[in-house]
Amino acid sequence: MGLGLEPADFRRVLTRPRPALLGVLLQFVVMPSLAALVAWGLRLEPPLAVGLILVGCCPGGTASNVVALIARADVALSVVMTSLSTVLAVGLTPLLSSILAGRYVPVDGWSLLANVLQVVLVPVAVGVLLKQGRPGLARRIEPLMPPVAVLAIALIVAGIIGAQREALLTQGFLLLLATLLLHGSGFLLGLVLPVLLGESRRAARTISIEVGMQNSGLAVVLARSGGFTSPLTALPGAISAVVHSLMGSAL
């Protein structure tokens, strides 16, 4: 992603912060509300309902930046929204999870900050610097990066799903429906609301991708380390990782 960006792209986003702030606001209002509504409407078992709410309360995932690149959306805006939502998630994810799931979910703020630096900011910065310092090399490498990124995402998803295979076979259909409703509604509202509020179509497309795609891996980690006794709590995050990647790529 960094290979396709220039410092001017980030200056453009930061000099007009309204789309980024709107996207982050929708991220933490639309998705948690949708998750709680879907869990209630489908009458999910308590562990599955909590797991789905965890997905909804997580920040945007870095996969959204890859999909924004593939979709020719505003990658710089996507990266800024992912970074900002991840930082804010230090406080908002446990707060929203506690309110909507009826229990407190501990979040390691320093670990989240390290995740932003290692997974988002550092690689993008390296790519931008490479494009500035070695533009010829950057042009040769850039076309190879999207398929490499897609392969990496697929391997991460496979690891999450593989650990919950048996539970997936018994609970898969209902959770597939739940995650389709959650992410599909997120993509739709993330597109329609910014358009109604006067944002450009490119910005609205970027916000739609960012709102519709969650950091499902973080939801799995929170489900496993947040004191939940049922292993089923991690399953919605595992299925979500597949669903939002496929839906985002298709869109």
Short mmCIF file of C-alpha atoms in Angstrom, two decimals:
data_model
loop_
_atom_site.label_atom_id
_atom_site.label_comp_id
_atom_site.label_asym_id
_atom_site.label_seq_id
_atom_site.Cartn_x
_atom_site.Cartn_y
_atom_site.Cartn_z
CA MET A 1 0.00 0.00 0.00
CA GLY A 2 2.79 2.36 0.87
CA LEU A 3 4.34 1.83 -2.57
CA GLY A 4 1.26 3.42 -4.12
CA LEU A 5 1.15 6.39 -1.76
CA GLU A 6 2.94 9.71 -1.51
CA PRO A 7 3.23 12.13 1.45
CA ALA A 8 0.86 14.46 -0.43
CA ASP A 9 -1.88 11.82 -0.12
CA PHE A 10 -1.74 11.97 3.69
CA ARG A 11 -1.54 15.76 3.70
CA ARG A 12 -4.70 15.83 1.57
CA VAL A 13 -6.54 13.57 4.04
CA LEU A 14 -5.39 15.46 7.12
CA THR A 15 -6.18 18.89 5.68
CA ARG A 16 -9.76 17.71 5.13
CA PRO A 17 -10.37 15.42 8.12
CA ARG A 18 -14.19 15.29 7.90
CA PRO A 19 -14.40 12.01 5.91
CA ALA A 20 -11.97 10.26 8.27
CA LEU A 21 -13.79 11.45 11.38
CA LEU A 22 -17.16 10.51 9.86
CA GLY A 23 -15.86 7.05 8.99
CA VAL A 24 -14.56 6.43 12.50
CA LEU A 25 -17.82 7.69 14.02
CA LEU A 26 -19.82 5.27 11.86
CA GLN A 27 -17.37 2.49 12.74
CA PHE A 28 -18.13 2.74 16.45
CA VAL A 29 -21.85 3.57 16.16
CA VAL A 30 -23.15 1.51 13.24
CA MET A 31 -21.27 -1.77 13.70
CA PRO A 32 -21.76 -2.29 17.48
CA SER A 33 -25.47 -1.40 17.12
CA LEU A 34 -25.89 -3.75 14.17
CA ALA A 35 -24.10 -6.58 16.01
CA ALA A 36 -26.35 -6.26 19.06
CA LEU A 37 -29.46 -6.06 16.85
CA VAL A 38 -28.52 -9.12 14.74
CA ALA A 39 -27.61 -11.17 17.84
CA TRP A 40 -30.99 -10.28 19.40
CA GLY A 41 -32.98 -10.81 16.21
CA LEU A 42 -31.49 -14.26 15.50
CA ARG A 43 -31.68 -15.25 19.18
CA LEU A 44 -28.08 -16.42 19.21
CA GLU A 45 -26.85 -18.44 22.17
CA PRO A 46 -25.14 -16.17 24.75
CA PRO A 47 -21.54 -17.15 23.80
CA LEU A 48 -22.24 -16.61 20.11
CA ALA A 49 -24.07 -13.32 20.76
CA VAL A 50 -21.13 -12.03 22.82
CA GLY A 51 -18.69 -13.10 20.10
CA LEU A 52 -20.67 -11.27 17.41
CA ILE A 53 -20.86 -8.14 19.57
CA LEU A 54 -17.09 -8.32 20.06
CA VAL A 55 -16.70 -8.28 16.28
CA GLY A 56 -18.96 -5.26 16.00
CA CYS A 57 -17.10 -3.35 18.71
CA CYS A 58 -13.64 -3.88 17.20
CA PRO A 59 -11.89 -1.26 15.04
CA GLY A 60 -11.39 -1.49 11.29
CA GLY A 61 -9.03 -4.19 10.12
CA THR A 62 -5.94 -3.74 7.97
CA ALA A 63 -7.59 -5.97 5.35
CA SER A 64 -9.78 -2.96 4.56
CA ASN A 65 -6.69 -1.09 3.40
CA VAL A 66 -5.89 -3.88 0.95
CA VAL A 67 -9.49 -3.94 -0.32
CA ALA A 68 -9.43 -0.13 -0.66
CA LEU A 69 -6.34 -0.54 -2.83
CA ILE A 70 -8.03 -3.19 -5.00
CA ALA A 71 -11.22 -1.07 -5.25
CA ARG A 72 -9.28 2.05 -6.33
CA ALA A 73 -10.69 3.86 -3.32
CA ASP A 74 -8.78 6.43 -1.23
CA VAL A 75 -6.07 4.26 0.35
CA ALA A 76 -4.57 7.10 2.38
CA LEU A 77 -8.01 7.86 3.86
CA SER A 78 -8.49 4.14 4.59
CA VAL A 79 -5.13 3.88 6.38
CA VAL A 80 -5.85 7.00 8.45
CA MET A 81 -9.28 5.65 9.46
CA THR A 82 -7.84 2.23 10.36
CA SER A 83 -5.10 3.79 12.46
CA LEU A 84 -7.44 6.24 14.21
CA SER A 85 -10.11 3.62 14.94
CA THR A 86 -7.47 1.22 16.30
CA VAL A 87 -6.10 3.85 18.68
CA LEU A 88 -9.61 4.81 19.84
CA ALA A 89 -10.45 1.12 20.28
CA VAL A 90 -8.22 1.06 23.36
CA GLY A 91 -11.07 2.71 25.24
CA LEU A 92 -14.12 2.26 23.03
CA THR A 93 -13.93 -1.50 22.37
CA PRO A 94 -14.06 -2.57 26.05
CA LEU A 95 -16.61 0.17 26.85
CA LEU A 96 -18.99 -0.75 24.05
CA SER A 97 -18.51 -4.48 24.63
CA SER A 98 -19.28 -4.04 28.32
CA ILE A 99 -22.47 -2.09 27.58
CA LEU A 100 -23.79 -4.28 24.76
CA ALA A 101 -22.56 -7.70 25.88
CA GLY A 102 -23.28 -7.13 29.56
CA ARG A 103 -19.72 -7.78 30.68
CA TYR A 104 -16.33 -6.09 30.57
CA VAL A 105 -13.77 -7.14 27.95
CA PRO A 106 -10.21 -6.22 28.94
CA VAL A 107 -8.09 -4.71 26.18
CA ASP A 108 -4.33 -4.25 26.30
CA GLY A 109 -3.93 -0.67 25.09
CA TRP A 110 -0.17 -0.93 24.61
CA SER A 111 -0.60 -4.07 22.54
CA LEU A 112 -3.11 -2.28 20.31
CA LEU A 113 -0.74 0.65 19.91
CA ALA A 114 2.08 -1.74 19.00
CA ASN A 115 -0.25 -3.36 16.47
CA VAL A 116 -0.89 -0.01 14.79
CA LEU A 117 2.82 0.71 14.59
CA GLN A 118 3.89 -2.74 13.40
CA VAL A 119 1.03 -3.77 11.12
CA VAL A 120 -0.11 -0.45 9.65
CA LEU A 121 2.15 2.55 10.13
CA VAL A 122 5.65 1.08 9.80
CA PRO A 123 5.07 -0.92 6.57
CA VAL A 124 3.20 1.95 4.93
CA ALA A 125 5.97 4.38 5.89
CA VAL A 126 8.60 2.03 4.46
CA GLY A 127 6.66 1.79 1.19
CA VAL A 128 6.25 5.57 0.93
CA LEU A 129 9.96 6.13 1.62
CA LEU A 130 10.91 3.48 -0.94
CA LYS A 131 8.73 5.15 -3.56
CA GLN A 132 10.38 8.49 -2.82
CA GLY A 133 13.95 7.18 -2.68
CA ARG A 134 13.85 4.37 -5.28
CA PRO A 135 10.89 5.08 -7.59
CA GLY A 136 12.06 2.62 -10.26
CA LEU A 137 12.24 -0.25 -7.79
CA ALA A 138 8.90 0.75 -6.30
CA ARG A 139 7.21 0.61 -9.73
CA ARG A 140 8.52 -2.93 -10.31
CA ILE A 141 7.46 -4.18 -6.86
CA GLU A 142 4.05 -2.51 -6.61
CA PRO A 143 2.11 -4.86 -8.98
CA LEU A 144 3.27 -7.88 -6.96
CA MET A 145 2.03 -6.61 -3.62
CA PRO A 146 -1.79 -7.06 -3.91
CA PRO A 147 -1.61 -10.85 -4.57
CA VAL A 148 0.99 -11.23 -1.82
CA ALA A 149 -1.30 -9.35 0.59
CA VAL A 150 -4.31 -11.48 -0.38
CA LEU A 151 -2.30 -14.67 0.22
CA ALA A 152 -1.20 -13.42 3.64
CA ILE A 153 -4.80 -12.64 4.61
CA ALA A 154 -5.93 -16.07 3.43
CA LEU A 155 -3.29 -17.78 5.59
CA ILE A 156 -4.32 -15.76 8.66
CA VAL A 157 -8.00 -16.59 8.08
CA ALA A 158 -7.21 -20.29 7.60
CA GLY A 159 -5.41 -20.40 10.94
CA ILE A 160 -8.35 -18.85 12.78
CA ILE A 161 -10.96 -21.11 11.15
CA GLY A 162 -8.87 -24.27 11.56
CA ALA A 163 -8.77 -23.92 15.33
CA GLN A 164 -12.58 -23.90 15.56
CA ARG A 165 -13.41 -26.52 12.90
CA GLU A 166 -15.64 -28.80 15.00
CA ALA A 167 -17.77 -25.98 16.38
CA LEU A 168 -18.01 -24.47 12.91
CA LEU A 169 -19.56 -27.67 11.54
CA THR A 170 -22.40 -27.51 14.09
CA GLN A 171 -23.00 -23.73 14.37
CA GLY A 172 -21.82 -22.59 10.96
CA PHE A 173 -25.08 -21.82 9.13
CA LEU A 174 -26.56 -19.53 11.80
CA LEU A 175 -23.29 -17.69 12.29
CA LEU A 176 -22.82 -17.35 8.54
CA LEU A 177 -26.23 -15.68 8.35
CA ALA A 178 -25.41 -13.44 11.32
CA THR A 179 -22.09 -12.28 9.89
CA LEU A 180 -23.58 -11.75 6.42
CA LEU A 181 -26.25 -9.50 7.94
CA LEU A 182 -23.71 -7.64 10.09
CA HIS A 183 -21.15 -6.91 7.40
CA GLY A 184 -23.64 -6.49 4.56
CA SER A 185 -25.54 -3.86 6.53
CA GLY A 186 -22.24 -2.22 7.50
CA PHE A 187 -21.13 -1.92 3.88
CA LEU A 188 -24.55 -0.53 2.87
CA LEU A 189 -24.91 2.04 5.65
CA GLY A 190 -21.23 2.97 5.32
CA LEU A 191 -21.95 3.92 1.71
CA VAL A 192 -25.40 5.49 1.95
CA LEU A 193 -24.92 7.67 5.04
CA PRO A 194 -21.77 9.50 3.81
CA VAL A 195 -23.45 10.15 0.43
CA LEU A 196 -26.48 11.61 2.21
CA LEU A 197 -24.12 13.77 4.28
CA GLY A 198 -22.48 15.20 1.17
CA GLU A 199 -19.26 13.18 0.87
CA SER A 200 -17.80 12.36 -2.53
CA ARG A 201 -18.46 8.94 -4.03
CA ARG A 202 -14.80 7.96 -3.66
CA ALA A 203 -14.81 8.93 0.01
CA ALA A 204 -18.13 7.15 0.55
CA ARG A 205 -16.76 4.00 -1.10
CA THR A 206 -13.72 4.14 1.16
CA ILE A 207 -15.84 4.67 4.29
CA SER A 208 -18.11 1.79 3.25
CA ILE A 209 -15.13 -0.55 3.03
CA GLU A 210 -13.74 0.65 6.35
CA VAL A 211 -17.05 0.35 8.21
CA GLY A 212 -17.97 -3.01 6.70
CA MET A 213 -14.63 -4.70 7.46
CA GLN A 214 -13.69 -5.31 11.09
CA ASN A 215 -10.53 -6.43 12.86
CA SER A 216 -11.95 -9.92 13.33
CA GLY A 217 -8.60 -11.26 14.47
CA LEU A 218 -8.72 -8.88 17.43
CA ALA A 219 -12.22 -10.15 18.23
CA VAL A 220 -10.88 -13.71 18.32
CA VAL A 221 -8.03 -12.68 20.64
CA LEU A 222 -10.42 -10.86 23.00
CA ALA A 223 -12.79 -13.84 23.01
CA ARG A 224 -9.93 -16.16 23.97
CA SER A 225 -8.22 -13.93 26.53
CA GLY A 226 -11.13 -11.92 27.92
CA GLY A 227 -12.19 -14.40 30.57
CA PHE A 228 -14.96 -16.05 28.57
CA THR A 229 -15.49 -19.68 29.53
CA SER A 230 -17.05 -20.91 26.28
CA PRO A 231 -14.78 -21.47 23.25
CA LEU A 232 -17.80 -20.66 21.06
CA THR A 233 -17.24 -16.97 21.82
CA ALA A 234 -14.31 -16.94 19.38
CA LEU A 235 -16.24 -18.54 16.52
CA PRO A 236 -18.11 -15.44 15.23
CA GLY A 237 -14.79 -13.64 14.81
CA ALA A 238 -13.39 -16.58 12.84
CA ILE A 239 -16.36 -16.67 10.46
CA SER A 240 -16.39 -12.88 10.24
CA ALA A 241 -12.80 -12.91 9.02
CA VAL A 242 -13.86 -14.99 6.01
CA VAL A 243 -17.15 -13.23 5.33
CA HIS A 244 -15.94 -9.64 5.33
CA SER A 245 -12.87 -10.51 3.24
CA LEU A 246 -15.01 -12.21 0.58
CA MET A 247 -17.68 -9.50 0.64
CA GLY A 248 -15.16 -6.68 0.54
CA SER A 249 -13.24 -8.27 -2.32
CA ALA A 250 -16.46 -8.93 -4.28
CA LEU A 251 -17.64 -5.34 -3.81
#
